[in-house]
Amino acid sequence: MNIALLGFGTVGRGFYELLTERPLSLNICAVLARRPLEGLNCMVTSDFYKILNEADADIIVEAMGGLEPAHEYICAALRAKKHVVTANKQLMCAYYDELTALTRENGVSLRCTAAAGGGIPWLSSLARAASVDAIISVSGIMNGTSNYILDAMSRRSMDYAAALSDAQRLGYAEADPTADVCGLDTRRKLVLSTNIAYGVSISESDVPCFGIANITAEDMRFFEGNGLACRLIGHAERHFGTISAAVEPMLFGADAGEARVYECGNMMSLCAAHMGRQSFLGAGAGAYPTGSNVLADCRAIAEGCSAFYTDSFTRAQVDNSRAYQRYYIRKQGCAPVITAPLSVEQAHVMCRVEGFNGFMAAIAE
Ligand SMILES: NC(=O)c1ccc[n+]([C@@H]2O[C@H](COP(=O)([O-])OP(=O)(O)OC[C@H]3O[C@@H](n4cnc5c(N)ncnc54)[C@H](OP(=O)(O)O)[C@@H]3O)[C@@H](O)[C@H]2O)c1
């Protein structure tokens, strides 16, 4: 099969190198790039429509990121009956309904396994589990940058600012870390996971999100003094036909798998009615881990996988009024409290009020 690659940055280059060094029946026929690239043995152009019309590609791999023009190009590719593979969680969340519908209408495949979990085959394994069992919950550490910061604060006793600047120096955090530390990146991965687990389509904006930007060394000392490890978690559950979903810091006992995910690691888990709990641990980012998941999606398409991970979906509302947990809540200038069980909705409403400026974390039961 012929592949056209859009974008030759971290993921695009990693994917290209992995593909060209292995004897697979996949061939790169074109690369979309805005600057000259030396040594590539295929069409290199900055004109996407030249690729679409002239390159004879079967699969379009989108590794540019952002919403536009990635959205325009993917829609055009699907309409032209090209299969699409993307690592772009932002785009997949924003245009989930449109892209999955276009995929089905045109009888082609759309895969985005690298969009949640980087190198971990999480979405494909989740879809496989959901096709044979009822998924009760999905949850996990879905953002390596925030995990790096929490781990550095815990095991190296750094304060938040020092841990963040260490992550930036090492290239793990962007100059603007908002999407990572405020939980927005985790939320996109959670939305994709929830949609695939339950055959639904939920909106990003319906999922409450509380990140780690307000955590202090004092919070950390409290957690450690109580044998707890703090991790930023995306979680969704099905309760009596409704779906709850939230992104929030969560406290785990030392024997929980999550407590032993260090540095930039990711760990996603599903709990299914008959299979029980399964966890997937690995590198959530990086050129080769992410590129390998993109490559695995191309292989799946070459082997004839179906249109999307789920056959169809229904629009669903998030309802957090029936999911109860205890919380650690520290208001600014006050001693922390451990609450009686609160609904996820109540806890997030309390901590969203203006001037809260403190920290909260759910307590994993
Ligand atoms: N990095 C990771 O580990 C990772 C993990 C999972 C998912 N992802 C996702 O993978 C996607 C790509 O991420 P990345 O880290 O590889 O980003 P990146 O290093 O910034 O690479 C993006 C590349 O796309 C090119 N590009 C952007 N717009 C273009 C356009 N209109 N025409 C041609 N080329 C264009 C950029 O070119 P210029 O150099 O000219 O700007 C750049 O080379 C994103 O959706 C990201 O969320 C990344």
mmCIF file with all atom_site columns, C-alpha atoms in Angstrom, residues 57-224:
data_model
loop_
_atom_site.group_PDB
_atom_site.id
_atom_site.type_symbol
_atom_site.label_atom_id
_atom_site.label_alt_id
_atom_site.label_comp_id
_atom_site.label_asym_id
_atom_site.label_entity_id
_atom_site.label_seq_id
_atom_site.pdbx_PDB_ins_code
_atom_site.Cartn_x
_atom_site.Cartn_y
_atom_site.Cartn_z
_atom_site.occupancy
_atom_site.B_iso_or_equiv
_atom_site.pdbx_formal_charge
_atom_site.auth_seq_id
_atom_site.auth_comp_id
_atom_site.auth_asym_id
_atom_site.auth_atom_id
_atom_site.pdbx_PDB_model_num
ATOM 1   C CA . ALA A 1 57  ? -1.752  7.125  -2.052 1.00 0.00 ? 57  ALA A CA 1
ATOM 2   C CA . ASP A 1 58  ? -3.984  4.521  -0.383 1.00 0.00 ? 58  ASP A CA 1
ATOM 3   C CA . ILE A 1 59  ? -3.401  5.849  3.155  1.00 0.00 ? 59  ILE A CA 1
ATOM 4   C CA . ILE A 1 60  ? -2.907  9.449  4.277  1.00 0.00 ? 60  ILE A CA 1
ATOM 5   C CA . VAL A 1 61  ? -0.952  9.734  7.548  1.00 0.00 ? 61  VAL A CA 1
ATOM 6   C CA . GLU A 1 62  ? -1.571  13.097 9.230  1.00 0.00 ? 62  GLU A CA 1
ATOM 7   C CA . ALA A 1 63  ? 1.275   14.086 11.596 1.00 0.00 ? 63  ALA A CA 1
ATOM 8   C CA . MET A 1 64  ? 1.046   17.886 11.389 1.00 0.00 ? 64  MET A CA 1
ATOM 9   C CA . GLY A 1 65  ? -1.041  18.555 14.501 1.00 0.00 ? 65  GLY A CA 1
ATOM 10  C CA . GLY A 1 66  ? -3.474  21.432 15.107 1.00 0.00 ? 66  GLY A CA 1
ATOM 11  C CA . LEU A 1 67  ? -6.987  21.872 13.759 1.00 0.00 ? 67  LEU A CA 1
ATOM 12  C CA . GLU A 1 68  ? -6.503  23.562 10.387 1.00 0.00 ? 68  GLU A CA 1
ATOM 13  C CA . PRO A 1 69  ? -5.474  22.675 7.768  1.00 0.00 ? 69  PRO A CA 1
ATOM 14  C CA . ALA A 1 70  ? -5.324  19.129 9.201  1.00 0.00 ? 70  ALA A CA 1
ATOM 15  C CA . HIS A 1 71  ? -9.131  19.003 9.374  1.00 0.00 ? 71  HIS A CA 1
ATOM 16  C CA . GLU A 1 72  ? -9.575  20.212 5.790  1.00 0.00 ? 72  GLU A CA 1
ATOM 17  C CA . TYR A 1 73  ? -6.980  17.735 4.477  1.00 0.00 ? 73  TYR A CA 1
ATOM 18  C CA . ILE A 1 74  ? -8.381  14.730 6.360  1.00 0.00 ? 74  ILE A CA 1
ATOM 19  C CA . CYS A 1 75  ? -11.933 15.461 5.184  1.00 0.00 ? 75  CYS A CA 1
ATOM 20  C CA . ALA A 1 76  ? -10.710 15.806 1.590  1.00 0.00 ? 76  ALA A CA 1
ATOM 21  C CA . ALA A 1 77  ? -8.763  12.543 1.903  1.00 0.00 ? 77  ALA A CA 1
ATOM 22  C CA . LEU A 1 78  ? -11.752 10.615 3.292  1.00 0.00 ? 78  LEU A CA 1
ATOM 23  C CA . ARG A 1 79  ? -14.021 12.004 0.551  1.00 0.00 ? 79  ARG A CA 1
ATOM 24  C CA . ALA A 1 80  ? -11.441 10.873 -2.007 1.00 0.00 ? 80  ALA A CA 1
ATOM 25  C CA . LYS A 1 81  ? -11.750 7.383  -0.429 1.00 0.00 ? 81  LYS A CA 1
ATOM 26  C CA . LYS A 1 82  ? -8.302  7.352  1.126  1.00 0.00 ? 82  LYS A CA 1
ATOM 27  C CA . HIS A 1 83  ? -7.772  5.643  4.481  1.00 0.00 ? 83  HIS A CA 1
ATOM 28  C CA . VAL A 1 84  ? -6.524  8.021  7.165  1.00 0.00 ? 84  VAL A CA 1
ATOM 29  C CA . VAL A 1 85  ? -4.197  7.530  10.154 1.00 0.00 ? 85  VAL A CA 1
ATOM 30  C CA . THR A 1 86  ? -3.673  10.424 12.555 1.00 0.00 ? 86  THR A CA 1
ATOM 31  C CA . ALA A 1 87  ? -1.955  11.039 15.897 1.00 0.00 ? 87  ALA A CA 1
ATOM 32  C CA . ASN A 1 88  ? -3.951  14.245 16.402 1.00 0.00 ? 88  ASN A CA 1
ATOM 33  C CA . LYS A 1 89  ? -6.135  14.040 19.548 1.00 0.00 ? 89  LYS A CA 1
ATOM 34  C CA . GLN A 1 90  ? -7.152  17.694 19.341 1.00 0.00 ? 90  GLN A CA 1
ATOM 35  C CA . LEU A 1 91  ? -8.584  17.205 15.871 1.00 0.00 ? 91  LEU A CA 1
ATOM 36  C CA . MET A 1 92  ? -10.177 13.834 16.662 1.00 0.00 ? 92  MET A CA 1
ATOM 37  C CA . CYS A 1 93  ? -11.992 15.302 19.684 1.00 0.00 ? 93  CYS A CA 1
ATOM 38  C CA . ALA A 1 94  ? -13.123 18.464 17.939 1.00 0.00 ? 94  ALA A CA 1
ATOM 39  C CA . TYR A 1 95  ? -14.462 16.701 14.818 1.00 0.00 ? 95  TYR A CA 1
ATOM 40  C CA . TYR A 1 96  ? -15.225 13.198 16.110 1.00 0.00 ? 96  TYR A CA 1
ATOM 41  C CA . ASP A 1 97  ? -18.789 13.003 14.746 1.00 0.00 ? 97  ASP A CA 1
ATOM 42  C CA . GLU A 1 98  ? -17.956 14.454 11.348 1.00 0.00 ? 98  GLU A CA 1
ATOM 43  C CA . LEU A 1 99  ? -14.821 12.367 10.782 1.00 0.00 ? 99  LEU A CA 1
ATOM 44  C CA . THR A 1 100 ? -16.282 9.033  11.873 1.00 0.00 ? 100 THR A CA 1
ATOM 45  C CA . ALA A 1 101 ? -19.389 9.670  9.728  1.00 0.00 ? 101 ALA A CA 1
ATOM 46  C CA . LEU A 1 102 ? -17.274 10.574 6.682  1.00 0.00 ? 102 LEU A CA 1
ATOM 47  C CA . THR A 1 103 ? -15.238 7.417  7.228  1.00 0.00 ? 103 THR A CA 1
ATOM 48  C CA . ARG A 1 104 ? -18.341 5.219  7.132  1.00 0.00 ? 104 ARG A CA 1
ATOM 49  C CA . GLU A 1 105 ? -19.939 7.053  4.214  1.00 0.00 ? 105 GLU A CA 1
ATOM 50  C CA . ASN A 1 106 ? -16.847 6.570  2.098  1.00 0.00 ? 106 ASN A CA 1
ATOM 51  C CA . GLY A 1 107 ? -16.140 2.961  3.076  1.00 0.00 ? 107 GLY A CA 1
ATOM 52  C CA . VAL A 1 108 ? -12.601 3.664  4.268  1.00 0.00 ? 108 VAL A CA 1
ATOM 53  C CA . SER A 1 109 ? -10.731 3.350  7.584  1.00 0.00 ? 109 SER A CA 1
ATOM 54  C CA . LEU A 1 110 ? -9.782  5.984  10.126 1.00 0.00 ? 110 LEU A CA 1
ATOM 55  C CA . ARG A 1 111 ? -7.308  5.075  12.886 1.00 0.00 ? 111 ARG A CA 1
ATOM 56  C CA . CYS A 1 112 ? -5.891  7.253  15.662 1.00 0.00 ? 112 CYS A CA 1
ATOM 57  C CA . THR A 1 113 ? -4.251  4.846  18.113 1.00 0.00 ? 113 THR A CA 1
ATOM 58  C CA . ALA A 1 114 ? -1.249  7.146  18.666 1.00 0.00 ? 114 ALA A CA 1
ATOM 59  C CA . ALA A 1 115 ? -3.570  9.995  19.672 1.00 0.00 ? 115 ALA A CA 1
ATOM 60  C CA . ALA A 1 116 ? -4.051  8.535  23.174 1.00 0.00 ? 116 ALA A CA 1
ATOM 61  C CA . GLY A 1 117 ? -1.073  6.856  24.772 1.00 0.00 ? 117 GLY A CA 1
ATOM 62  C CA . GLY A 1 118 ? 1.626   7.683  22.169 1.00 0.00 ? 118 GLY A CA 1
ATOM 63  C CA . GLY A 1 119 ? 3.319   4.296  21.816 1.00 0.00 ? 119 GLY A CA 1
ATOM 64  C CA . ILE A 1 120 ? 0.857   2.251  23.875 1.00 0.00 ? 120 ILE A CA 1
ATOM 65  C CA . PRO A 1 121 ? -1.679  0.225  21.864 1.00 0.00 ? 121 PRO A CA 1
ATOM 66  C CA . TRP A 1 122 ? -4.397  1.479  24.199 1.00 0.00 ? 122 TRP A CA 1
ATOM 67  C CA . LEU A 1 123 ? -7.230  2.538  21.896 1.00 0.00 ? 123 LEU A CA 1
ATOM 68  C CA . SER A 1 124 ? -6.891  -0.549 19.692 1.00 0.00 ? 124 SER A CA 1
ATOM 69  C CA . SER A 1 125 ? -6.859  -2.849 22.752 1.00 0.00 ? 125 SER A CA 1
ATOM 70  C CA . LEU A 1 126 ? -9.785  -0.974 24.276 1.00 0.00 ? 126 LEU A CA 1
ATOM 71  C CA . ALA A 1 127 ? -11.809 -1.351 21.063 1.00 0.00 ? 127 ALA A CA 1
ATOM 72  C CA . ARG A 1 128 ? -10.982 -5.051 20.997 1.00 0.00 ? 128 ARG A CA 1
ATOM 73  C CA . ALA A 1 129 ? -12.152 -5.466 24.596 1.00 0.00 ? 129 ALA A CA 1
ATOM 74  C CA . ALA A 1 130 ? -15.309 -3.392 23.981 1.00 0.00 ? 130 ALA A CA 1
ATOM 75  C CA . SER A 1 131 ? -16.220 -5.564 20.992 1.00 0.00 ? 131 SER A CA 1
ATOM 76  C CA . VAL A 1 132 ? -16.577 -8.667 23.214 1.00 0.00 ? 132 VAL A CA 1
ATOM 77  C CA . ASP A 1 133 ? -17.267 -7.382 26.726 1.00 0.00 ? 133 ASP A CA 1
ATOM 78  C CA . ALA A 1 134 ? -19.027 -4.553 28.573 1.00 0.00 ? 134 ALA A CA 1
ATOM 79  C CA . ILE A 1 135 ? -16.563 -1.896 29.665 1.00 0.00 ? 135 ILE A CA 1
ATOM 80  C CA . ILE A 1 136 ? -17.302 -0.714 33.200 1.00 0.00 ? 136 ILE A CA 1
ATOM 81  C CA . SER A 1 137 ? -14.567 1.899  33.464 1.00 0.00 ? 137 SER A CA 1
ATOM 82  C CA . VAL A 1 138 ? -11.544 3.386  31.755 1.00 0.00 ? 138 VAL A CA 1
ATOM 83  C CA . SER A 1 139 ? -8.919  5.356  33.608 1.00 0.00 ? 139 SER A CA 1
ATOM 84  C CA . GLY A 1 140 ? -5.311  6.268  33.603 1.00 0.00 ? 140 GLY A CA 1
ATOM 85  C CA . ILE A 1 141 ? -2.252  8.435  33.626 1.00 0.00 ? 141 ILE A CA 1
ATOM 86  C CA . MET A 1 142 ? -2.527  9.875  30.134 1.00 0.00 ? 142 MET A CA 1
ATOM 87  C CA . ASN A 1 143 ? -0.094  12.795 30.229 1.00 0.00 ? 143 ASN A CA 1
ATOM 88  C CA . GLY A 1 144 ? 3.630   12.188 30.622 1.00 0.00 ? 144 GLY A CA 1
ATOM 89  C CA . THR A 1 145 ? 4.542   15.815 31.389 1.00 0.00 ? 145 THR A CA 1
ATOM 90  C CA . SER A 1 146 ? 2.321   16.106 34.445 1.00 0.00 ? 146 SER A CA 1
ATOM 91  C CA . ASN A 1 147 ? 3.471   12.693 35.632 1.00 0.00 ? 147 ASN A CA 1
ATOM 92  C CA . TYR A 1 148 ? 7.080   13.824 35.307 1.00 0.00 ? 148 TYR A CA 1
ATOM 93  C CA . ILE A 1 149 ? 6.338   16.889 37.454 1.00 0.00 ? 149 ILE A CA 1
ATOM 94  C CA . LEU A 1 150 ? 4.465   14.933 40.145 1.00 0.00 ? 150 LEU A CA 1
ATOM 95  C CA . ASP A 1 151 ? 7.175   12.275 40.246 1.00 0.00 ? 151 ASP A CA 1
ATOM 96  C CA . ALA A 1 152 ? 9.960   14.896 40.515 1.00 0.00 ? 152 ALA A CA 1
ATOM 97  C CA . MET A 1 153 ? 8.085   16.644 43.333 1.00 0.00 ? 153 MET A CA 1
ATOM 98  C CA . SER A 1 154 ? 7.657   13.351 45.146 1.00 0.00 ? 154 SER A CA 1
ATOM 99  C CA . ARG A 1 155 ? 10.872  11.388 44.637 1.00 0.00 ? 155 ARG A CA 1
ATOM 100 C CA . ARG A 1 156 ? 13.269  14.342 44.217 1.00 0.00 ? 156 ARG A CA 1
ATOM 101 C CA . SER A 1 157 ? 11.486  16.732 46.602 1.00 0.00 ? 157 SER A CA 1
ATOM 102 C CA . MET A 1 158 ? 11.381  19.503 43.993 1.00 0.00 ? 158 MET A CA 1
ATOM 103 C CA . ASP A 1 159 ? 8.821   22.267 44.235 1.00 0.00 ? 159 ASP A CA 1
ATOM 104 C CA . TYR A 1 160 ? 6.311   22.688 41.392 1.00 0.00 ? 160 TYR A CA 1
ATOM 105 C CA . ALA A 1 161 ? 8.154   25.499 39.599 1.00 0.00 ? 161 ALA A CA 1
ATOM 106 C CA . ALA A 1 162 ? 11.503  23.658 39.661 1.00 0.00 ? 162 ALA A CA 1
ATOM 107 C CA . ALA A 1 163 ? 9.921   20.389 38.475 1.00 0.00 ? 163 ALA A CA 1
ATOM 108 C CA . LEU A 1 164 ? 8.151   22.202 35.621 1.00 0.00 ? 164 LEU A CA 1
ATOM 109 C CA . SER A 1 165 ? 11.298  23.988 34.476 1.00 0.00 ? 165 SER A CA 1
ATOM 110 C CA . ASP A 1 166 ? 13.212  20.676 34.642 1.00 0.00 ? 166 ASP A CA 1
ATOM 111 C CA . ALA A 1 167 ? 10.539  19.129 32.377 1.00 0.00 ? 167 ALA A CA 1
ATOM 112 C CA . GLN A 1 168 ? 10.850  22.095 29.995 1.00 0.00 ? 168 GLN A CA 1
ATOM 113 C CA . ARG A 1 169 ? 14.668  21.866 29.942 1.00 0.00 ? 169 ARG A CA 1
ATOM 114 C CA . LEU A 1 170 ? 14.432  18.176 28.998 1.00 0.00 ? 170 LEU A CA 1
ATOM 115 C CA . GLY A 1 171 ? 11.894  18.890 26.235 1.00 0.00 ? 171 GLY A CA 1
ATOM 116 C CA . TYR A 1 172 ? 9.043   17.051 28.025 1.00 0.00 ? 172 TYR A CA 1
ATOM 117 C CA . ALA A 1 173 ? 6.997   20.212 28.602 1.00 0.00 ? 173 ALA A CA 1
ATOM 118 C CA . GLU A 1 174 ? 6.193   22.956 26.104 1.00 0.00 ? 174 GLU A CA 1
ATOM 119 C CA . ALA A 1 175 ? 7.109   26.597 26.756 1.00 0.00 ? 175 ALA A CA 1
ATOM 120 C CA . ASP A 1 176 ? 3.365   27.035 27.402 1.00 0.00 ? 176 ASP A CA 1
ATOM 121 C CA . PRO A 1 177 ? 2.556   23.974 29.552 1.00 0.00 ? 177 PRO A CA 1
ATOM 122 C CA . THR A 1 178 ? -1.142  24.807 30.043 1.00 0.00 ? 178 THR A CA 1
ATOM 123 C CA . ALA A 1 179 ? -2.568  21.903 28.034 1.00 0.00 ? 179 ALA A CA 1
ATOM 124 C CA . ASP A 1 180 ? -0.503  19.402 30.014 1.00 0.00 ? 180 ASP A CA 1
ATOM 125 C CA . VAL A 1 181 ? -0.666  20.733 33.580 1.00 0.00 ? 181 VAL A CA 1
ATOM 126 C CA . CYS A 1 182 ? -4.292  21.919 33.441 1.00 0.00 ? 182 CYS A CA 1
ATOM 127 C CA . GLY A 1 183 ? -5.441  18.506 32.232 1.00 0.00 ? 183 GLY A CA 1
ATOM 128 C CA . LEU A 1 184 ? -6.665  19.525 28.756 1.00 0.00 ? 184 LEU A CA 1
ATOM 129 C CA . ASP A 1 185 ? -4.415  17.013 26.989 1.00 0.00 ? 185 ASP A CA 1
ATOM 130 C CA . THR A 1 186 ? -5.572  14.255 29.373 1.00 0.00 ? 186 THR A CA 1
ATOM 131 C CA . ARG A 1 187 ? -9.176  15.281 28.741 1.00 0.00 ? 187 ARG A CA 1
ATOM 132 C CA . ARG A 1 188 ? -8.853  14.819 24.964 1.00 0.00 ? 188 ARG A CA 1
ATOM 133 C CA . LYS A 1 189 ? -7.396  11.344 25.453 1.00 0.00 ? 189 LYS A CA 1
ATOM 134 C CA . LEU A 1 190 ? -10.129 10.518 27.951 1.00 0.00 ? 190 LEU A CA 1
ATOM 135 C CA . VAL A 1 191 ? -12.848 11.670 25.537 1.00 0.00 ? 191 VAL A CA 1
ATOM 136 C CA . LEU A 1 192 ? -11.455 9.416  22.785 1.00 0.00 ? 192 LEU A CA 1
ATOM 137 C CA . SER A 1 193 ? -11.154 6.499  25.220 1.00 0.00 ? 193 SER A CA 1
ATOM 138 C CA . THR A 1 194 ? -14.702 7.002  26.527 1.00 0.00 ? 194 THR A CA 1
ATOM 139 C CA . ASN A 1 195 ? -16.158 7.281  23.032 1.00 0.00 ? 195 ASN A CA 1
ATOM 140 C CA . ILE A 1 196 ? -14.502 4.061  21.933 1.00 0.00 ? 196 ILE A CA 1
ATOM 141 C CA . ALA A 1 197 ? -15.235 2.178  25.179 1.00 0.00 ? 197 ALA A CA 1
ATOM 142 C CA . TYR A 1 198 ? -18.968 2.932  25.148 1.00 0.00 ? 198 TYR A CA 1
ATOM 143 C CA . GLY A 1 199 ? -19.782 3.606  21.475 1.00 0.00 ? 199 GLY A CA 1
ATOM 144 C CA . VAL A 1 200 ? -20.765 7.178  22.322 1.00 0.00 ? 200 VAL A CA 1
ATOM 145 C CA . SER A 1 201 ? -19.734 10.701 21.442 1.00 0.00 ? 201 SER A CA 1
ATOM 146 C CA . ILE A 1 202 ? -19.238 13.051 24.399 1.00 0.00 ? 202 ILE A CA 1
ATOM 147 C CA . SER A 1 203 ? -18.080 16.650 24.256 1.00 0.00 ? 203 SER A CA 1
ATOM 148 C CA . GLU A 1 204 ? -14.752 17.747 25.664 1.00 0.00 ? 204 GLU A CA 1
ATOM 149 C CA . SER A 1 205 ? -16.394 20.747 27.307 1.00 0.00 ? 205 SER A CA 1
ATOM 150 C CA . ASP A 1 206 ? -18.772 18.466 29.300 1.00 0.00 ? 206 ASP A CA 1
ATOM 151 C CA . VAL A 1 207 ? -15.877 16.756 31.092 1.00 0.00 ? 207 VAL A CA 1
ATOM 152 C CA . PRO A 1 208 ? -14.770 18.646 34.231 1.00 0.00 ? 208 PRO A CA 1
ATOM 153 C CA . CYS A 1 209 ? -11.074 19.105 34.455 1.00 0.00 ? 209 CYS A CA 1
ATOM 154 C CA . PHE A 1 210 ? -8.845  20.050 37.394 1.00 0.00 ? 210 PHE A CA 1
ATOM 155 C CA . GLY A 1 211 ? -5.097  19.934 36.810 1.00 0.00 ? 211 GLY A CA 1
ATOM 156 C CA . ILE A 1 212 ? -1.938  20.016 38.891 1.00 0.00 ? 212 ILE A CA 1
ATOM 157 C CA . ALA A 1 213 ? -0.922  23.678 38.479 1.00 0.00 ? 213 ALA A CA 1
ATOM 158 C CA . ASN A 1 214 ? -1.851  24.551 42.101 1.00 0.00 ? 214 ASN A CA 1
ATOM 159 C CA . ILE A 1 215 ? -0.076  21.667 43.837 1.00 0.00 ? 215 ILE A CA 1
ATOM 160 C CA . THR A 1 216 ? 2.466   22.688 46.481 1.00 0.00 ? 216 THR A CA 1
ATOM 161 C CA . ALA A 1 217 ? 5.338   20.980 48.273 1.00 0.00 ? 217 ALA A CA 1
ATOM 162 C CA . GLU A 1 218 ? 3.096   21.023 51.398 1.00 0.00 ? 218 GLU A CA 1
ATOM 163 C CA . ASP A 1 219 ? 0.415   19.009 49.574 1.00 0.00 ? 219 ASP A CA 1
ATOM 164 C CA . MET A 1 220 ? 3.109   16.513 48.587 1.00 0.00 ? 220 MET A CA 1
ATOM 165 C CA . ARG A 1 221 ? 4.357   16.222 52.161 1.00 0.00 ? 221 ARG A CA 1
ATOM 166 C CA . PHE A 1 222 ? 0.808   15.513 53.342 1.00 0.00 ? 222 PHE A CA 1
ATOM 167 C CA . PHE A 1 223 ? 0.389   12.765 50.711 1.00 0.00 ? 223 PHE A CA 1
ATOM 168 C CA . GLU A 1 224 ? 3.723   11.163 51.489 1.00 0.00 ? 224 GLU A CA 1
#
